Amino acid sequence: MQVNNPGSHWRSRTPTRSGHVDPLNWRPMSEVRIGNGPSTVEGRLREAEYDRRRREHNVQLQPGTLVIHDRAPYRVVEVREHPHDLWPEKFEHYWQLHHDLWAANPGNRPEPTRAAWRDRPVVVVLAPDGGGKERHLVGPASHDWPVLPEHYAVCRSCGELPPCREEELDAAVGAQLALSGRLLSIPAGNCMGCGEGISSRQKSVRFPGPNLWRPDLPEGTARVHARKECSDWVDRYQAQRKAQGAPVGVEQPALPLGGDAA
């Protein structure tokens, strides 16, 4: 099983730290800065506090570390190297690319080794916090694991960390209902995006066929202002037409953004 990233779009409400397989190879600001350091006591204290927070925020994965996997809390049971002769194909591929890039321009850099490659495959064994079946995950050593504190909240209904999928679904349904209510309040002939009227001087995009957002209105009544402020609504309507198999385009192809009929 591959490492399952909770997803860039999802973030636990409980603050997390960053967990790493390899030891942390970081240096304090005093060693990496260019130029002179702070000239005041206050500046030096501020820099020391920055180093402290950075050090505390990044931790090395150890047995017992509490991490997030698939929106749920898990304990690290074991972290071990994947046998070099059994690397999955995609890791072999990217390792070869990495080594070839070095060979093409080695400079003063030492030859990279499989054992020290930051993206080498490792096996992380997890168990649900509180007990359950272990999960053996294979992923790159560079994977950034969200590390939970010992005190955290979970959804009483599904056991996921909030916001759980059910909460997100409820929010999405609520947003869709609110949108539907707003669309139903738009008078016929007005912009289906902003809801404002479309004057005879304003260009507009007119979509042929049934009105997907207002099925109660006649065909050809889906119109959106041809202006930047409403362009997102044009894209959304086009995407919905495409998803339903309707031709992508507007009624008046001579005007890329559409226009009122004379």
PDB file of C-alpha atoms in Angstrom:
ATOM      1  CA  MET A   1       0.000   0.000   0.000  1.00  0.00           C
ATOM      2  CA  GLN A   2       1.203   3.453  -0.855  1.00  0.00           C
ATOM      3  CA  VAL A   3       1.429   6.369   1.515  1.00  0.00           C
ATOM      4  CA  ASN A   4      -1.922   8.128   1.555  1.00  0.00           C
ATOM      5  CA  ASN A   5      -1.486  11.864   1.790  1.00  0.00           C
ATOM      6  CA  PRO A   6      -4.499  13.472   3.482  1.00  0.00           C
ATOM      7  CA  GLY A   7      -4.532  15.824   0.530  1.00  0.00           C
ATOM      8  CA  SER A   8      -3.398  19.348  -0.050  1.00  0.00           C
ATOM      9  CA  HIS A   9      -7.005  20.573   0.121  1.00  0.00           C
ATOM     10  CA  TRP A  10      -7.660  19.086   3.566  1.00  0.00           C
ATOM     11  CA  ARG A  11      -6.142  20.284   6.824  1.00  0.00           C
ATOM     12  CA  SER A  12      -6.833  18.978  10.290  1.00  0.00           C
ATOM     13  CA  ARG A  13      -8.269  21.579  12.642  1.00  0.00           C
ATOM     14  CA  THR A  14      -5.888  20.294  15.286  1.00  0.00           C
ATOM     15  CA  PRO A  15      -2.494  21.987  14.810  1.00  0.00           C
ATOM     16  CA  THR A  16       0.170  19.535  13.669  1.00  0.00           C
ATOM     17  CA  ARG A  17       3.939  19.337  13.449  1.00  0.00           C
ATOM     18  CA  SER A  18       6.018  17.975  10.558  1.00  0.00           C
ATOM     19  CA  GLY A  19       7.291  14.417  10.873  1.00  0.00           C
ATOM     20  CA  HIS A  20      10.302  13.140   8.912  1.00  0.00           C
ATOM     21  CA  VAL A  21      11.827   9.697   8.400  1.00  0.00           C
ATOM     22  CA  ASP A  22      15.411  10.936   8.204  1.00  0.00           C
ATOM     23  CA  PRO A  23      17.150  12.881  10.972  1.00  0.00           C
ATOM     24  CA  LEU A  24      16.683  16.607  10.660  1.00  0.00           C
ATOM     25  CA  ASN A  25      19.635  18.130   8.829  1.00  0.00           C
ATOM     26  CA  TRP A  26      19.002  21.774   9.566  1.00  0.00           C
ATOM     27  CA  ARG A  27      21.299  24.508  10.805  1.00  0.00           C
ATOM     28  CA  PRO A  28      20.418  27.525  12.940  1.00  0.00           C
ATOM     29  CA  MET A  29      20.047  30.941  11.336  1.00  0.00           C
ATOM     30  CA  SER A  30      23.454  31.982  12.644  1.00  0.00           C
ATOM     31  CA  GLU A  31      25.065  29.386  10.348  1.00  0.00           C
ATOM     32  CA  VAL A  32      23.049  29.920   7.171  1.00  0.00           C
ATOM     33  CA  ARG A  33      22.528  33.663   7.013  1.00  0.00           C
ATOM     34  CA  ILE A  34      24.397  35.857   4.572  1.00  0.00           C
ATOM     35  CA  GLY A  35      25.890  38.951   6.125  1.00  0.00           C
ATOM     36  CA  ASN A  36      25.933  40.142   9.685  1.00  0.00           C
ATOM     37  CA  GLY A  37      23.534  38.913  12.311  1.00  0.00           C
ATOM     38  CA  PRO A  38      21.244  40.941  14.578  1.00  0.00           C
ATOM     39  CA  SER A  39      23.037  43.834  16.248  1.00  0.00           C
ATOM     40  CA  THR A  40      20.692  44.064  19.236  1.00  0.00           C
ATOM     41  CA  VAL A  41      19.819  41.769  22.106  1.00  0.00           C
ATOM     42  CA  GLU A  42      16.196  41.845  21.022  1.00  0.00           C
ATOM     43  CA  GLY A  43      17.145  40.725  17.501  1.00  0.00           C
ATOM     44  CA  ARG A  44      19.292  37.866  18.807  1.00  0.00           C
ATOM     45  CA  LEU A  45      16.516  36.703  21.115  1.00  0.00           C
ATOM     46  CA  ARG A  46      14.031  36.814  18.257  1.00  0.00           C
ATOM     47  CA  GLU A  47      16.367  34.727  16.100  1.00  0.00           C
ATOM     48  CA  ALA A  48      16.894  32.204  18.889  1.00  0.00           C
ATOM     49  CA  GLU A  49      13.119  31.909  19.324  1.00  0.00           C
ATOM     50  CA  TYR A  50      12.728  31.299  15.590  1.00  0.00           C
ATOM     51  CA  ASP A  51      15.311  28.494  15.749  1.00  0.00           C
ATOM     52  CA  ARG A  52      13.572  26.964  18.771  1.00  0.00           C
ATOM     53  CA  ARG A  53      10.154  26.931  17.112  1.00  0.00           C
ATOM     54  CA  ARG A  54      11.601  25.477  13.931  1.00  0.00           C
ATOM     55  CA  ARG A  55      13.339  22.743  15.900  1.00  0.00           C
ATOM     56  CA  GLU A  56      10.185  21.882  17.853  1.00  0.00           C
ATOM     57  CA  HIS A  57       7.965  21.924  14.769  1.00  0.00           C
ATOM     58  CA  ASN A  58      10.041  19.285  12.953  1.00  0.00           C
ATOM     59  CA  VAL A  59      10.321  15.837  14.519  1.00  0.00           C
ATOM     60  CA  GLN A  60      11.764  12.511  13.443  1.00  0.00           C
ATOM     61  CA  LEU A  61       9.312   9.625  13.176  1.00  0.00           C
ATOM     62  CA  GLN A  62       9.769   7.110  15.962  1.00  0.00           C
ATOM     63  CA  PRO A  63       7.673   4.179  17.219  1.00  0.00           C
ATOM     64  CA  GLY A  64       4.810   5.751  19.115  1.00  0.00           C
ATOM     65  CA  THR A  65       4.690   8.981  17.090  1.00  0.00           C
ATOM     66  CA  LEU A  66       1.086   9.996  16.491  1.00  0.00           C
ATOM     67  CA  VAL A  67       0.450  10.846  12.821  1.00  0.00           C
ATOM     68  CA  ILE A  68      -2.465  11.463  10.469  1.00  0.00           C
ATOM     69  CA  HIS A  69      -3.246   8.910   7.764  1.00  0.00           C
ATOM     70  CA  ASP A  70      -6.453   8.991   5.720  1.00  0.00           C
ATOM     71  CA  ARG A  71      -7.859  11.675   8.054  1.00  0.00           C
ATOM     72  CA  ALA A  72      -7.516   9.444  11.103  1.00  0.00           C
ATOM     73  CA  PRO A  73      -5.005   9.219  14.001  1.00  0.00           C
ATOM     74  CA  TYR A  74      -2.428   6.437  13.766  1.00  0.00           C
ATOM     75  CA  ARG A  75       0.583   5.401  15.850  1.00  0.00           C
ATOM     76  CA  VAL A  76       3.886   4.655  14.180  1.00  0.00           C
ATOM     77  CA  VAL A  77       4.795   1.042  14.924  1.00  0.00           C
ATOM     78  CA  GLU A  78       7.931   0.761  12.820  1.00  0.00           C
ATOM     79  CA  VAL A  79       9.941   2.602  10.199  1.00  0.00           C
ATOM     80  CA  ARG A  80      12.284   0.492   8.085  1.00  0.00           C
ATOM     81  CA  GLU A  81      14.213   0.698   4.854  1.00  0.00           C
ATOM     82  CA  HIS A  82      12.779  -1.005   1.801  1.00  0.00           C
ATOM     83  CA  PRO A  83      15.194  -3.699   0.498  1.00  0.00           C
ATOM     84  CA  HIS A  84      17.235  -2.130  -2.302  1.00  0.00           C
ATOM     85  CA  ASP A  85      16.755  -5.116  -4.619  1.00  0.00           C
ATOM     86  CA  LEU A  86      12.971  -4.951  -4.219  1.00  0.00           C
ATOM     87  CA  TRP A  87      12.328  -1.275  -4.880  1.00  0.00           C
ATOM     88  CA  PRO A  88       9.016  -0.636  -6.684  1.00  0.00           C
ATOM     89  CA  GLU A  89       9.439   0.201 -10.361  1.00  0.00           C
ATOM     90  CA  LYS A  90       8.615   3.900 -10.083  1.00  0.00           C
ATOM     91  CA  PHE A  91      11.258   4.398  -7.368  1.00  0.00           C
ATOM     92  CA  GLU A  92      13.857   2.640  -9.523  1.00  0.00           C
ATOM     93  CA  HIS A  93      12.894   4.937 -12.394  1.00  0.00           C
ATOM     94  CA  TYR A  94      13.237   8.160 -10.429  1.00  0.00           C
ATOM     95  CA  TRP A  95      16.422   6.980  -8.745  1.00  0.00           C
ATOM     96  CA  GLN A  96      17.984   6.398 -12.154  1.00  0.00           C
ATOM     97  CA  LEU A  97      16.926   9.872 -13.282  1.00  0.00           C
ATOM     98  CA  HIS A  98      18.410  11.341 -10.111  1.00  0.00           C
ATOM     99  CA  HIS A  99      21.709   9.523 -10.603  1.00  0.00           C
ATOM    100  CA  ASP A 100      21.848  10.387 -14.325  1.00  0.00           C
ATOM    101  CA  LEU A 101      21.425  14.095 -13.530  1.00  0.00           C
ATOM    102  CA  TRP A 102      24.381  13.891 -11.162  1.00  0.00           C
ATOM    103  CA  ALA A 103      26.484  11.986 -13.726  1.00  0.00           C
ATOM    104  CA  ALA A 104      25.783  14.627 -16.366  1.00  0.00           C
ATOM    105  CA  ASN A 105      27.122  17.393 -14.129  1.00  0.00           C
ATOM    106  CA  PRO A 106      28.820  16.035 -10.989  1.00  0.00           C
ATOM    107  CA  GLY A 107      30.738  19.191 -10.122  1.00  0.00           C
ATOM    108  CA  ASN A 108      32.134  18.900  -6.588  1.00  0.00           C
ATOM    109  CA  ARG A 109      29.236  16.812  -5.361  1.00  0.00           C
ATOM    110  CA  PRO A 110      29.868  13.239  -4.202  1.00  0.00           C
ATOM    111  CA  GLU A 111      28.117  10.455  -6.088  1.00  0.00           C
ATOM    112  CA  PRO A 112      24.616   9.938  -4.653  1.00  0.00           C
ATOM    113  CA  THR A 113      23.889   6.610  -2.993  1.00  0.00           C
ATOM    114  CA  ARG A 114      20.652   4.695  -2.789  1.00  0.00           C
ATOM    115  CA  ALA A 115      20.882   4.523   1.007  1.00  0.00           C
ATOM    116  CA  ALA A 116      21.101   8.317   1.381  1.00  0.00           C
ATOM    117  CA  TRP A 117      18.670   9.323  -1.381  1.00  0.00           C
ATOM    118  CA  ARG A 118      15.967  11.452   0.227  1.00  0.00           C
ATOM    119  CA  ASP A 119      13.243   9.981  -2.023  1.00  0.00           C
ATOM    120  CA  ARG A 120      14.142   6.315  -1.516  1.00  0.00           C
ATOM    121  CA  PRO A 121      11.222   4.030  -0.606  1.00  0.00           C
ATOM    122  CA  VAL A 122      10.695   3.247   3.056  1.00  0.00           C
ATOM    123  CA  VAL A 123       8.129   1.140   4.873  1.00  0.00           C
ATOM    124  CA  VAL A 124       6.125   2.810   7.604  1.00  0.00           C
ATOM    125  CA  VAL A 125       3.957   0.521   9.728  1.00  0.00           C
ATOM    126  CA  LEU A 126       0.987   2.230  11.366  1.00  0.00           C
ATOM    127  CA  ALA A 127      -1.711   1.103  13.763  1.00  0.00           C
ATOM    128  CA  PRO A 128      -4.947   2.975  14.519  1.00  0.00           C
ATOM    129  CA  ASP A 129      -4.627   4.899  17.756  1.00  0.00           C
ATOM    130  CA  GLY A 130      -6.576   2.920  20.300  1.00  0.00           C
ATOM    131  CA  GLY A 131      -6.106  -0.414  18.554  1.00  0.00           C
ATOM    132  CA  GLY A 132      -6.855  -2.016  15.221  1.00  0.00           C
ATOM    133  CA  LYS A 133      -5.306  -3.653  12.173  1.00  0.00           C
ATOM    134  CA  GLU A 134      -1.822  -2.477  11.246  1.00  0.00           C
ATOM    135  CA  ARG A 135      -1.200  -0.864   7.879  1.00  0.00           C
ATOM    136  CA  HIS A 136       2.089  -1.259   6.002  1.00  0.00           C
ATOM    137  CA  LEU A 137       2.690   1.776   3.818  1.00  0.00           C
ATOM    138  CA  VAL A 138       5.409   2.293   1.196  1.00  0.00           C
ATOM    139  CA  GLY A 139       6.355   5.826   0.275  1.00  0.00           C
ATOM    140  CA  PRO A 140       9.305   8.191  -0.206  1.00  0.00           C
ATOM    141  CA  ALA A 141      11.455   8.945   2.806  1.00  0.00           C
ATOM    142  CA  SER A 142      10.919  12.640   2.055  1.00  0.00           C
ATOM    143  CA  HIS A 143       7.173  12.384   2.752  1.00  0.00           C
ATOM    144  CA  ASP A 144       6.084  15.024   5.266  1.00  0.00           C
ATOM    145  CA  TRP A 145       3.894  13.401   7.918  1.00  0.00           C
ATOM    146  CA  PRO A 146       1.394  15.533   9.884  1.00  0.00           C
ATOM    147  CA  VAL A 147       2.194  14.791  13.540  1.00  0.00           C
ATOM    148  CA  LEU A 148      -0.631  15.163  16.046  1.00  0.00           C
ATOM    149  CA  PRO A 149      -0.330  16.171  19.704  1.00  0.00           C
ATOM    150  CA  GLU A 150      -1.430  13.655  22.317  1.00  0.00           C
ATOM    151  CA  HIS A 151      -4.673  15.571  22.846  1.00  0.00           C
ATOM    152  CA  TYR A 152      -6.842  15.781  19.735  1.00  0.00           C
ATOM    153  CA  ALA A 153     -10.517  15.709  18.759  1.00  0.00           C
ATOM    154  CA  VAL A 154     -12.286  13.236  16.477  1.00  0.00           C
ATOM    155  CA  CYS A 155     -15.784  13.087  15.044  1.00  0.00           C
ATOM    156  CA  ARG A 156     -18.032  11.062  17.393  1.00  0.00           C
ATOM    157  CA  SER A 157     -19.951   9.699  14.409  1.00  0.00           C
ATOM    158  CA  CYS A 158     -17.203   8.492  12.050  1.00  0.00           C
ATOM    159  CA  GLY A 159     -13.965   8.703  14.054  1.00  0.00           C
ATOM    160  CA  GLU A 160     -12.225  10.979  11.552  1.00  0.00           C
ATOM    161  CA  LEU A 161     -10.339  14.096  12.501  1.00  0.00           C
ATOM    162  CA  PRO A 162     -12.419  17.207  11.895  1.00  0.00           C
ATOM    163  CA  PRO A 163     -13.389  18.415   9.436  1.00  0.00           C
ATOM    164  CA  CYS A 164     -14.564  14.900   8.573  1.00  0.00           C
ATOM    165  CA  ARG A 165     -15.992  13.895   5.197  1.00  0.00           C
ATOM    166  CA  GLU A 166     -19.565  14.047   6.469  1.00  0.00           C
ATOM    167  CA  GLU A 167     -19.056  17.601   7.716  1.00  0.00           C
ATOM    168  CA  GLU A 168     -17.550  18.630   4.382  1.00  0.00           C
ATOM    169  CA  LEU A 169     -20.434  16.963   2.528  1.00  0.00           C
ATOM    170  CA  ASP A 170     -22.983  18.783   4.684  1.00  0.00           C
ATOM    171  CA  ALA A 171     -21.198  22.076   3.983  1.00  0.00           C
ATOM    172  CA  ALA A 172     -21.110  21.344   0.235  1.00  0.00           C
ATOM    173  CA  VAL A 173     -24.809  20.458   0.187  1.00  0.00           C
ATOM    174  CA  GLY A 174     -25.621  23.606   2.137  1.00  0.00           C
ATOM    175  CA  ALA A 175     -23.610  25.708  -0.291  1.00  0.00           C
ATOM    176  CA  GLN A 176     -25.357  24.075  -3.265  1.00  0.00           C
ATOM    177  CA  LEU A 177     -28.782  24.709  -1.746  1.00  0.00           C
ATOM    178  CA  ALA A 178     -27.860  28.337  -1.146  1.00  0.00           C
ATOM    179  CA  LEU A 179     -26.672  28.637  -4.755  1.00  0.00           C
ATOM    180  CA  SER A 180     -29.842  27.025  -6.067  1.00  0.00           C
ATOM    181  CA  GLY A 181     -31.937  29.429  -4.024  1.00  0.00           C
ATOM    182  CA  ARG A 182     -30.023  32.399  -5.399  1.00  0.00           C
ATOM    183  CA  LEU A 183     -30.364  31.187  -8.997  1.00  0.00           C
ATOM    184  CA  LEU A 184     -34.108  30.753  -8.555  1.00  0.00           C
ATOM    185  CA  SER A 185     -34.338  34.367  -7.451  1.00  0.00           C
ATOM    186  CA  ILE A 186     -32.695  35.728 -10.636  1.00  0.00           C
ATOM    187  CA  PRO A 187     -35.266  37.270 -12.986  1.00  0.00           C
ATOM    188  CA  ALA A 188     -35.476  35.840 -16.495  1.00  0.00           C
ATOM    189  CA  GLY A 189     -33.076  37.610 -18.853  1.00  0.00           C
ATOM    190  CA  ASN A 190     -30.648  38.657 -16.137  1.00  0.00           C
ATOM    191  CA  CYS A 191     -27.068  37.455 -15.829  1.00  0.00           C
ATOM    192  CA  MET A 192     -26.986  33.901 -14.452  1.00  0.00           C
ATOM    193  CA  GLY A 193     -23.757  34.754 -12.676  1.00  0.00           C
ATOM    194  CA  CYS A 194     -24.111  38.014 -10.797  1.00  0.00           C
ATOM    195  CA  GLY A 195     -27.889  38.200 -11.116  1.00  0.00           C
ATOM    196  CA  GLU A 196     -27.848  41.763 -12.424  1.00  0.00           C
ATOM    197  CA  GLY A 197     -29.672  42.879 -15.538  1.00  0.00           C
ATOM    198  CA  ILE A 198     -27.990  42.851 -18.952  1.00  0.00           C
ATOM    199  CA  SER A 199     -28.466  46.102 -20.815  1.00  0.00           C
ATOM    200  CA  SER A 200     -28.630  46.446 -24.585  1.00  0.00           C
ATOM    201  CA  ARG A 201     -25.139  47.982 -24.543  1.00  0.00           C
ATOM    202  CA  GLN A 202     -23.543  45.141 -22.639  1.00  0.00           C
ATOM    203  CA  LYS A 203     -22.034  42.142 -24.337  1.00  0.00           C
ATOM    204  CA  SER A 204     -23.097  38.789 -22.983  1.00  0.00           C
ATOM    205  CA  VAL A 205     -22.517  35.090 -23.456  1.00  0.00           C
ATOM    206  CA  ARG A 206     -25.693  33.314 -24.507  1.00  0.00           C
ATOM    207  CA  PHE A 207     -25.792  29.513 -24.229  1.00  0.00           C
ATOM    208  CA  PRO A 208     -28.082  27.598 -26.583  1.00  0.00           C
ATOM    209  CA  GLY A 209     -30.281  24.760 -25.467  1.00  0.00           C
ATOM    210  CA  PRO A 210     -31.974  24.128 -22.131  1.00  0.00           C
ATOM    211  CA  ASN A 211     -31.143  26.402 -19.197  1.00  0.00           C
ATOM    212  CA  LEU A 212     -29.150  24.045 -16.978  1.00  0.00           C
ATOM    213  CA  TRP A 213     -29.333  26.315 -13.946  1.00  0.00           C
ATOM    214  CA  ARG A 214     -32.960  27.327 -14.383  1.00  0.00           C
ATOM    215  CA  PRO A 215     -34.836  24.410 -15.950  1.00  0.00           C
ATOM    216  CA  ASP A 216     -38.060  26.324 -15.319  1.00  0.00           C
ATOM    217  CA  LEU A 217     -37.086  28.894 -17.970  1.00  0.00           C
ATOM    218  CA  PRO A 218     -37.268  28.405 -21.782  1.00  0.00           C
ATOM    219  CA  GLU A 219     -34.333  27.269 -23.895  1.00  0.00           C
ATOM    220  CA  GLY A 220     -31.707  29.876 -24.786  1.00  0.00           C
ATOM    221  CA  THR A 221     -32.286  31.931 -21.648  1.00  0.00           C
ATOM    222  CA  ALA A 222     -28.932  31.136 -20.019  1.00  0.00           C
ATOM    223  CA  ARG A 223     -26.953  34.379 -20.368  1.00  0.00           C
ATOM    224  CA  VAL A 224     -23.908  35.712 -18.526  1.00  0.00           C
ATOM    225  CA  HIS A 225     -22.197  39.085 -18.733  1.00  0.00           C
ATOM    226  CA  ALA A 226     -19.145  39.011 -21.039  1.00  0.00           C
ATOM    227  CA  ARG A 227     -16.974  40.763 -18.471  1.00  0.00           C
ATOM    228  CA  LYS A 228     -14.119  39.696 -16.250  1.00  0.00           C
ATOM    229  CA  GLU A 229     -16.220  39.818 -13.090  1.00  0.00           C
ATOM    230  CA  CYS A 230     -18.548  37.147 -14.475  1.00  0.00           C
ATOM    231  CA  SER A 231     -16.006  35.056 -16.408  1.00  0.00           C
ATOM    232  CA  ASP A 232     -15.873  32.360 -13.713  1.00  0.00           C
ATOM    233  CA  TRP A 233     -19.611  31.788 -14.182  1.00  0.00           C
ATOM    234  CA  VAL A 234     -19.087  31.327 -17.912  1.00  0.00           C
ATOM    235  CA  ASP A 235     -16.422  28.713 -17.217  1.00  0.00           C
ATOM    236  CA  ARG A 236     -18.674  26.900 -14.736  1.00  0.00           C
ATOM    237  CA  TYR A 237     -21.576  26.788 -17.132  1.00  0.00           C
ATOM    238  CA  GLN A 238     -19.349  25.609 -19.961  1.00  0.00           C
ATOM    239  CA  ALA A 239     -17.937  22.868 -17.697  1.00  0.00           C
ATOM    240  CA  GLN A 240     -21.445  21.710 -16.802  1.00  0.00           C
ATOM    241  CA  ARG A 241     -22.483  21.656 -20.470  1.00  0.00           C
ATOM    242  CA  LYS A 242     -19.395  19.607 -21.304  1.00  0.00           C
ATOM    243  CA  ALA A 243     -20.056  17.185 -18.435  1.00  0.00           C
ATOM    244  CA  GLN A 244     -23.567  16.601 -19.797  1.00  0.00           C
ATOM    245  CA  GLY A 245     -22.325  16.049 -23.337  1.00  0.00           C
ATOM    246  CA  ALA A 246     -23.588  19.331 -24.763  1.00  0.00           C
ATOM    247  CA  PRO A 247     -21.477  21.121 -27.393  1.00  0.00           C
ATOM    248  CA  VAL A 248     -19.037  23.569 -25.854  1.00  0.00           C
ATOM    249  CA  GLY A 249     -19.566  27.045 -27.254  1.00  0.00           C
ATOM    250  CA  VAL A 250     -21.919  29.973 -27.360  1.00  0.00           C
ATOM    251  CA  GLU A 251     -24.758  30.897 -29.644  1.00  0.00           C
ATOM    252  CA  GLN A 252     -22.863  33.648 -31.465  1.00  0.00           C
ATOM    253  CA  PRO A 253     -19.410  32.260 -32.487  1.00  0.00           C
ATOM    254  CA  ALA A 254     -18.512  35.498 -34.268  1.00  0.00           C
ATOM    255  CA  LEU A 255     -18.115  37.094 -30.845  1.00  0.00           C
ATOM    256  CA  PRO A 256     -15.707  35.002 -28.714  1.00  0.00           C
ATOM    257  CA  LEU A 257     -17.379  36.275 -25.541  1.00  0.00           C
ATOM    258  CA  GLY A 258     -20.855  36.409 -26.993  1.00  0.00           C
ATOM    259  CA  GLY A 259     -23.007  39.464 -27.522  1.00  0.00           C
ATOM    260  CA  ASP A 260     -26.570  40.633 -27.483  1.00  0.00           C
ATOM    261  CA  ALA A 261     -28.570  39.956 -30.575  1.00  0.00           C
ATOM    262  CA  ALA A 262     -29.373  43.021 -32.580  1.00  0.00           C
TER     263      ALA A 262
END
